[in-house]
PDB file of C-alpha atoms in Angstrom:
ATOM      1  CA  MET A 267      -1.426  38.406  10.914  1.00  0.00           C
ATOM      2  CA  LYS A 268       0.176  41.680  11.800  1.00  0.00           C
ATOM      3  CA  SER A 269       2.710  41.637  14.579  1.00  0.00           C
ATOM      4  CA  PRO A 270       2.186  43.910  17.638  1.00  0.00           C
ATOM      5  CA  PRO A 271       4.099  47.200  17.526  1.00  0.00           C
ATOM      6  CA  GLN A 272       7.460  47.231  19.237  1.00  0.00           C
ATOM      7  CA  LEU A 273       7.564  49.536  22.287  1.00  0.00           C
ATOM      8  CA  ALA A 274      10.586  51.681  23.122  1.00  0.00           C
ATOM      9  CA  VAL A 275      12.397  50.422  26.231  1.00  0.00           C
ATOM     10  CA  THR A 276      13.789  52.780  28.889  1.00  0.00           C
ATOM     11  CA  VAL A 277      16.425  51.383  31.296  1.00  0.00           C
ATOM     12  CA  ALA A 278      16.918  53.135  34.693  1.00  0.00           C
ATOM     13  CA  ILE A 279      20.138  52.238  36.566  1.00  0.00           C
ATOM     14  CA  THR A 280      21.392  53.448  39.926  1.00  0.00           C
ATOM     15  CA  ARG A 281      25.160  53.356  40.357  1.00  0.00           C
ATOM     16  CA  ARG A 282      27.351  54.354  43.289  1.00  0.00           C
ATOM     17  CA  ALA A 283      30.800  55.921  43.178  1.00  0.00           C
ATOM     18  CA  ASP A 284      32.987  57.597  45.744  1.00  0.00           C
ATOM     19  CA  PRO A 285      32.343  61.387  45.471  1.00  0.00           C
ATOM     20  CA  SER A 286      36.048  62.003  45.353  1.00  0.00           C
ATOM     21  CA  ARG A 287      36.020  60.234  41.990  1.00  0.00           C
ATOM     22  CA  ALA A 288      33.285  62.331  40.469  1.00  0.00           C
ATOM     23  CA  ALA A 289      35.382  63.556  37.536  1.00  0.00           C
ATOM     24  CA  GLU A 290      36.305  59.974  36.582  1.00  0.00           C
ATOM     25  CA  MET A 291      32.597  58.902  36.943  1.00  0.00           C
ATOM     26  CA  ALA A 292      31.409  61.815  34.730  1.00  0.00           C
ATOM     27  CA  ALA A 293      33.954  60.797  32.093  1.00  0.00           C
ATOM     28  CA  TRP A 294      32.965  57.176  32.312  1.00  0.00           C
ATOM     29  CA  VAL A 295      29.249  58.086  31.925  1.00  0.00           C
ATOM     30  CA  ARG A 296      30.051  60.257  28.828  1.00  0.00           C
ATOM     31  CA  ALA A 297      32.075  57.427  27.320  1.00  0.00           C
ATOM     32  CA  GLY A 298      29.246  54.965  27.738  1.00  0.00           C
ATOM     33  CA  ALA A 299      26.845  57.502  26.100  1.00  0.00           C
ATOM     34  CA  SER A 300      29.153  57.893  23.166  1.00  0.00           C
ATOM     35  CA  LEU A 301      29.460  54.186  22.662  1.00  0.00           C
ATOM     36  CA  ALA A 302      25.628  53.634  22.870  1.00  0.00           C
ATOM     37  CA  GLU A 303      24.907  56.477  20.344  1.00  0.00           C
ATOM     38  CA  ALA A 304      26.451  54.299  17.646  1.00  0.00           C
ATOM     39  CA  PHE A 305      23.954  51.458  18.132  1.00  0.00           C
ATOM     40  CA  PRO A 306      20.874  51.129  15.958  1.00  0.00           C
ATOM     41  CA  GLY A 307      17.702  52.058  17.743  1.00  0.00           C
ATOM     42  CA  PHE A 308      19.398  54.345  20.318  1.00  0.00           C
ATOM     43  CA  LEU A 309      17.065  57.092  21.361  1.00  0.00           C
ATOM     44  CA  GLY A 310      18.974  58.913  24.125  1.00  0.00           C
ATOM     45  CA  THR A 311      20.586  58.893  27.503  1.00  0.00           C
ATOM     46  CA  GLY A 312      20.948  61.013  30.597  1.00  0.00           C
ATOM     47  CA  TRP A 313      22.158  60.965  34.126  1.00  0.00           C
ATOM     48  CA  VAL A 314      21.607  62.987  37.369  1.00  0.00           C
ATOM     49  CA  ARG A 315      22.920  63.028  40.938  1.00  0.00           C
ATOM     50  CA  PRO A 316      20.541  63.732  43.721  1.00  0.00           C
ATOM     51  CA  GLU A 317      22.892  66.358  45.154  1.00  0.00           C
ATOM     52  CA  LEU A 318      26.491  67.573  44.898  1.00  0.00           C
ATOM     53  CA  GLY A 319      28.715  65.100  46.804  1.00  0.00           C
ATOM     54  CA  SER A 320      26.197  62.194  46.535  1.00  0.00           C
ATOM     55  CA  THR A 321      27.473  58.706  45.956  1.00  0.00           C
ATOM     56  CA  GLU A 322      24.538  57.834  43.795  1.00  0.00           C
ATOM     57  CA  TRP A 323      24.218  58.459  40.042  1.00  0.00           C
ATOM     58  CA  HIS A 324      20.858  57.799  38.358  1.00  0.00           C
ATOM     59  CA  MET A 325      21.196  56.995  34.682  1.00  0.00           C
ATOM     60  CA  LEU A 326      18.589  56.374  31.927  1.00  0.00           C
ATOM     61  CA  TYR A 327      19.010  55.082  28.395  1.00  0.00           C
ATOM     62  CA  ARG A 328      16.301  54.394  25.863  1.00  0.00           C
ATOM     63  CA  PHE A 329      16.188  52.197  22.782  1.00  0.00           C
ATOM     64  CA  ALA A 330      13.559  51.911  20.011  1.00  0.00           C
ATOM     65  CA  ASP A 331      12.657  48.297  21.027  1.00  0.00           C
ATOM     66  CA  ALA A 332      13.801  45.226  23.015  1.00  0.00           C
ATOM     67  CA  GLY A 333      15.889  43.980  20.099  1.00  0.00           C
ATOM     68  CA  ALA A 334      17.839  47.132  19.798  1.00  0.00           C
ATOM     69  CA  LEU A 335      18.358  47.239  23.579  1.00  0.00           C
ATOM     70  CA  HIS A 336      19.593  43.660  23.565  1.00  0.00           C
ATOM     71  CA  GLY A 337      22.072  44.593  20.837  1.00  0.00           C
ATOM     72  CA  TRP A 338      23.540  47.198  22.974  1.00  0.00           C
ATOM     73  CA  GLU A 339      23.474  45.197  26.222  1.00  0.00           C
ATOM     74  CA  GLU A 340      25.163  42.164  24.722  1.00  0.00           C
ATOM     75  CA  SER A 341      27.742  44.161  22.690  1.00  0.00           C
ATOM     76  CA  PRO A 342      31.487  43.777  23.361  1.00  0.00           C
ATOM     77  CA  GLU A 343      31.679  47.644  23.467  1.00  0.00           C
ATOM     78  CA  ARG A 344      29.273  47.702  26.417  1.00  0.00           C
ATOM     79  CA  GLN A 345      31.070  44.876  28.083  1.00  0.00           C
ATOM     80  CA  TRP A 346      34.415  46.647  27.779  1.00  0.00           C
ATOM     81  CA  TRP A 347      32.831  49.901  29.021  1.00  0.00           C
ATOM     82  CA  LEU A 348      31.347  48.242  32.066  1.00  0.00           C
ATOM     83  CA  SER A 349      34.644  46.410  32.912  1.00  0.00           C
ATOM     84  CA  SER A 350      36.509  49.726  32.611  1.00  0.00           C
ATOM     85  CA  ALA A 351      34.617  50.902  35.863  1.00  0.00           C
ATOM     86  CA  GLU A 352      35.522  47.904  37.990  1.00  0.00           C
ATOM     87  CA  GLY A 353      36.900  49.067  41.292  1.00  0.00           C
ATOM     88  CA  PHE A 354      35.218  52.407  41.425  1.00  0.00           C
ATOM     89  CA  VAL A 355      31.610  51.981  40.298  1.00  0.00           C
ATOM     90  CA  GLU A 356      29.050  49.837  42.054  1.00  0.00           C
ATOM     91  CA  HIS A 357      25.897  48.842  40.171  1.00  0.00           C
ATOM     92  CA  THR A 358      23.064  48.861  42.624  1.00  0.00           C
ATOM     93  CA  ARG A 359      19.753  48.871  40.792  1.00  0.00           C
ATOM     94  CA  VAL A 360      18.436  48.224  37.279  1.00  0.00           C
ATOM     95  CA  GLU A 361      14.857  48.637  35.990  1.00  0.00           C
ATOM     96  CA  LYS A 362      13.312  48.410  32.495  1.00  0.00           C
ATOM     97  CA  ARG A 363      10.103  50.194  31.431  1.00  0.00           C
ATOM     98  CA  THR A 364       8.150  50.261  28.191  1.00  0.00           C
ATOM     99  CA  GLY A 365       5.736  52.946  27.121  1.00  0.00           C
ATOM    100  CA  ILE A 366       2.972  54.159  29.408  1.00  0.00           C
ATOM    101  CA  GLU A 367       2.846  50.793  31.180  1.00  0.00           C
ATOM    102  CA  GLY A 368       5.460  51.956  33.598  1.00  0.00           C
ATOM    103  CA  TRP A 369       2.763  53.898  35.345  1.00  0.00           C
ATOM    104  CA  PHE A 370       0.898  50.695  36.067  1.00  0.00           C
ATOM    105  CA  ASP A 371       3.855  48.722  37.496  1.00  0.00           C
ATOM    106  CA  PRO A 372       4.311  48.885  41.243  1.00  0.00           C
ATOM    107  CA  PRO A 373       7.761  50.198  42.190  1.00  0.00           C
ATOM    108  CA  ARG A 374      10.425  47.576  42.788  1.00  0.00           C
ATOM    109  CA  GLU A 375      14.095  47.406  43.454  1.00  0.00           C
ATOM    110  CA  LEU A 376      16.248  44.761  41.828  1.00  0.00           C
ATOM    111  CA  PRO A 377      19.850  44.043  42.632  1.00  0.00           C
ATOM    112  CA  ALA A 378      21.897  44.902  39.447  1.00  0.00           C
ATOM    113  CA  ASP A 379      23.919  41.685  39.514  1.00  0.00           C
ATOM    114  CA  GLU A 380      20.775  39.558  39.148  1.00  0.00           C
ATOM    115  CA  GLY A 381      20.156  40.802  35.588  1.00  0.00           C
ATOM    116  CA  LEU A 382      16.810  41.963  34.289  1.00  0.00           C
ATOM    117  CA  PRO A 383      13.753  39.768  34.755  1.00  0.00           C
ATOM    118  CA  GLU A 384      11.044  39.483  32.201  1.00  0.00           C
ATOM    119  CA  ALA A 385       8.903  42.641  32.338  1.00  0.00           C
ATOM    120  CA  PRO A 386       5.597  42.045  34.016  1.00  0.00           C
ATOM    121  CA  LYS A 387       2.650  41.832  31.587  1.00  0.00           C
ATOM    122  CA  PRO A 388       0.896  45.238  31.560  1.00  0.00           C
ATOM    123  CA  PRO A 389      -2.863  45.531  32.257  1.00  0.00           C
ATOM    124  CA  ALA A 390      -5.164  45.433  29.215  1.00  0.00           C
ATOM    125  CA  ARG A 391      -5.206  48.704  27.265  1.00  0.00           C
ATOM    126  CA  TRP A 392      -8.907  49.360  28.291  1.00  0.00           C
ATOM    127  CA  LYS A 393      -7.973  49.094  31.896  1.00  0.00           C
ATOM    128  CA  GLN A 394      -5.107  51.546  31.440  1.00  0.00           C
ATOM    129  CA  ALA A 395      -7.550  53.962  29.595  1.00  0.00           C
ATOM    130  CA  VAL A 396     -10.029  53.713  32.441  1.00  0.00           C
ATOM    131  CA  THR A 397      -7.374  54.275  35.070  1.00  0.00           C
ATOM    132  CA  ILE A 398      -6.048  57.372  33.225  1.00  0.00           C
ATOM    133  CA  TRP A 399      -9.558  58.712  32.812  1.00  0.00           C
ATOM    134  CA  LEU A 400     -10.303  58.237  36.519  1.00  0.00           C
ATOM    135  CA  GLY A 401      -7.334  60.425  37.324  1.00  0.00           C
ATOM    136  CA  PHE A 402      -7.676  62.871  34.439  1.00  0.00           C
ATOM    137  CA  PHE A 403     -11.392  63.644  34.854  1.00  0.00           C
ATOM    138  CA  PRO A 404     -11.252  65.229  38.376  1.00  0.00           C
ATOM    139  CA  VAL A 405      -7.948  66.992  37.562  1.00  0.00           C
ATOM    140  CA  SER A 406      -9.480  68.514  34.404  1.00  0.00           C
ATOM    141  CA  LEU A 407     -12.559  69.437  36.188  1.00  0.00           C
ATOM    142  CA  LEU A 408     -10.652  71.222  38.917  1.00  0.00           C
ATOM    143  CA  SER A 409      -8.458  72.834  36.298  1.00  0.00           C
ATOM    144  CA  GLY A 410     -11.542  74.101  34.394  1.00  0.00           C
ATOM    145  CA  TRP A 411     -12.843  75.571  37.626  1.00  0.00           C
ATOM    146  CA  LEU A 412      -9.614  77.095  39.026  1.00  0.00           C
ATOM    147  CA  LEU A 413      -7.382  77.695  36.037  1.00  0.00           C
ATOM    148  CA  ALA A 414      -9.614  78.255  33.023  1.00  0.00           C
ATOM    149  CA  PRO A 415     -11.119  81.667  34.282  1.00  0.00           C
ATOM    150  CA  HIS A 416      -7.568  83.125  34.373  1.00  0.00           C
ATOM    151  CA  LEU A 417      -6.820  82.019  30.768  1.00  0.00           C
ATOM    152  CA  VAL A 418     -10.090  83.010  29.079  1.00  0.00           C
ATOM    153  CA  ASP A 419      -8.539  85.966  27.280  1.00  0.00           C
ATOM    154  CA  LEU A 420      -5.674  83.879  25.750  1.00  0.00           C
ATOM    155  CA  ASN A 421      -5.915  82.149  22.385  1.00  0.00           C
ATOM    156  CA  LEU A 422      -6.672  78.425  22.246  1.00  0.00           C
ATOM    157  CA  VAL A 423      -3.082  77.238  21.567  1.00  0.00           C
ATOM    158  CA  LEU A 424      -1.741  79.259  24.572  1.00  0.00           C
ATOM    159  CA  ARG A 425      -4.597  78.219  26.882  1.00  0.00           C
ATOM    160  CA  THR A 426      -3.905  74.547  25.982  1.00  0.00           C
ATOM    161  CA  MET A 427      -0.197  74.956  26.353  1.00  0.00           C
ATOM    162  CA  ILE A 428      -0.491  76.405  29.835  1.00  0.00           C
ATOM    163  CA  SER A 429      -3.051  73.985  31.087  1.00  0.00           C
ATOM    164  CA  THR A 430      -1.119  70.853  29.848  1.00  0.00           C
ATOM    165  CA  LEU A 431       2.104  72.366  31.339  1.00  0.00           C
ATOM    166  CA  VAL A 432       0.346  72.546  34.709  1.00  0.00           C
ATOM    167  CA  LEU A 433      -1.641  69.335  34.445  1.00  0.00           C
ATOM    168  CA  THR A 434       1.040  66.884  33.059  1.00  0.00           C
ATOM    169  CA  PRO A 435       3.323  66.963  36.238  1.00  0.00           C
ATOM    170  CA  ILE A 436       0.235  66.873  38.517  1.00  0.00           C
ATOM    171  CA  MET A 437      -0.964  63.780  36.630  1.00  0.00           C
ATOM    172  CA  THR A 438       2.426  62.128  36.367  1.00  0.00           C
ATOM    173  CA  TYR A 439       3.689  62.713  39.914  1.00  0.00           C
ATOM    174  CA  LEU A 440       0.641  63.064  42.098  1.00  0.00           C
ATOM    175  CA  VAL A 441      -2.504  61.626  40.624  1.00  0.00           C
ATOM    176  CA  LEU A 442      -1.571  58.557  38.397  1.00  0.00           C
ATOM    177  CA  PRO A 443       0.704  56.973  40.983  1.00  0.00           C
ATOM    178  CA  ARG A 444      -2.085  57.202  43.600  1.00  0.00           C
ATOM    179  CA  VAL A 445      -4.795  55.975  41.277  1.00  0.00           C
ATOM    180  CA  THR A 446      -2.790  53.023  39.960  1.00  0.00           C
ATOM    181  CA  ARG A 447      -1.792  52.087  43.512  1.00  0.00           C
ATOM    182  CA  ALA A 448      -5.465  52.154  44.533  1.00  0.00           C
ATOM    183  CA  LEU A 449      -6.483  50.077  41.572  1.00  0.00           C
ATOM    184  CA  GLN A 450      -3.550  47.501  41.561  1.00  0.00           C
ATOM    185  CA  PRO A 451      -5.805  44.521  42.522  1.00  0.00           C
ATOM    186  CA  TRP A 452      -8.149  45.288  39.634  1.00  0.00           C
ATOM    187  CA  LEU A 453      -5.329  46.163  37.180  1.00  0.00           C
ATOM    188  CA  LYS A 454      -3.586  42.818  37.896  1.00  0.00           C
ATOM    189  CA  ARG A 455      -6.762  40.695  37.374  1.00  0.00           C
TER     190      ARG A 455
END
């Protein structure tokens, strides 16, 4: 029997640090990224601050599968790195997401010191497909009506590129969150 495919895992963490220690924080974040890069299955990392002078730092890192992530999270290198920030970094939130299923999970905040709970079971793939279609169909229809007439003289590749550049953020940030929120009872059944 074939085992199910392993999904890449993205971890989102919010940390707080005194804005006067921003240079130390930036160096600490870069050191962690350098350490993680050496681990098998590492796919990337990034961080942002909501605004200059903010106490919050939002960080993401991604591994090829849960096993690779576990290797990093339990490593002595990561434990040393985390301990090096004691006294100036506060860990406030941690969240794990796999694949497209993250669209179907309700948002939730978890205290960082409680560890990561088992990820909720995602809805059946067919329910995910129906949900995406319910959002995609009206957006595509509207795009065909409003956007397509302005792109008619462009070649197929350029038309497709422009329409997907416009539609992807609309679907990701506006439509899918609303559709999945409205369908939560059905998706959880």
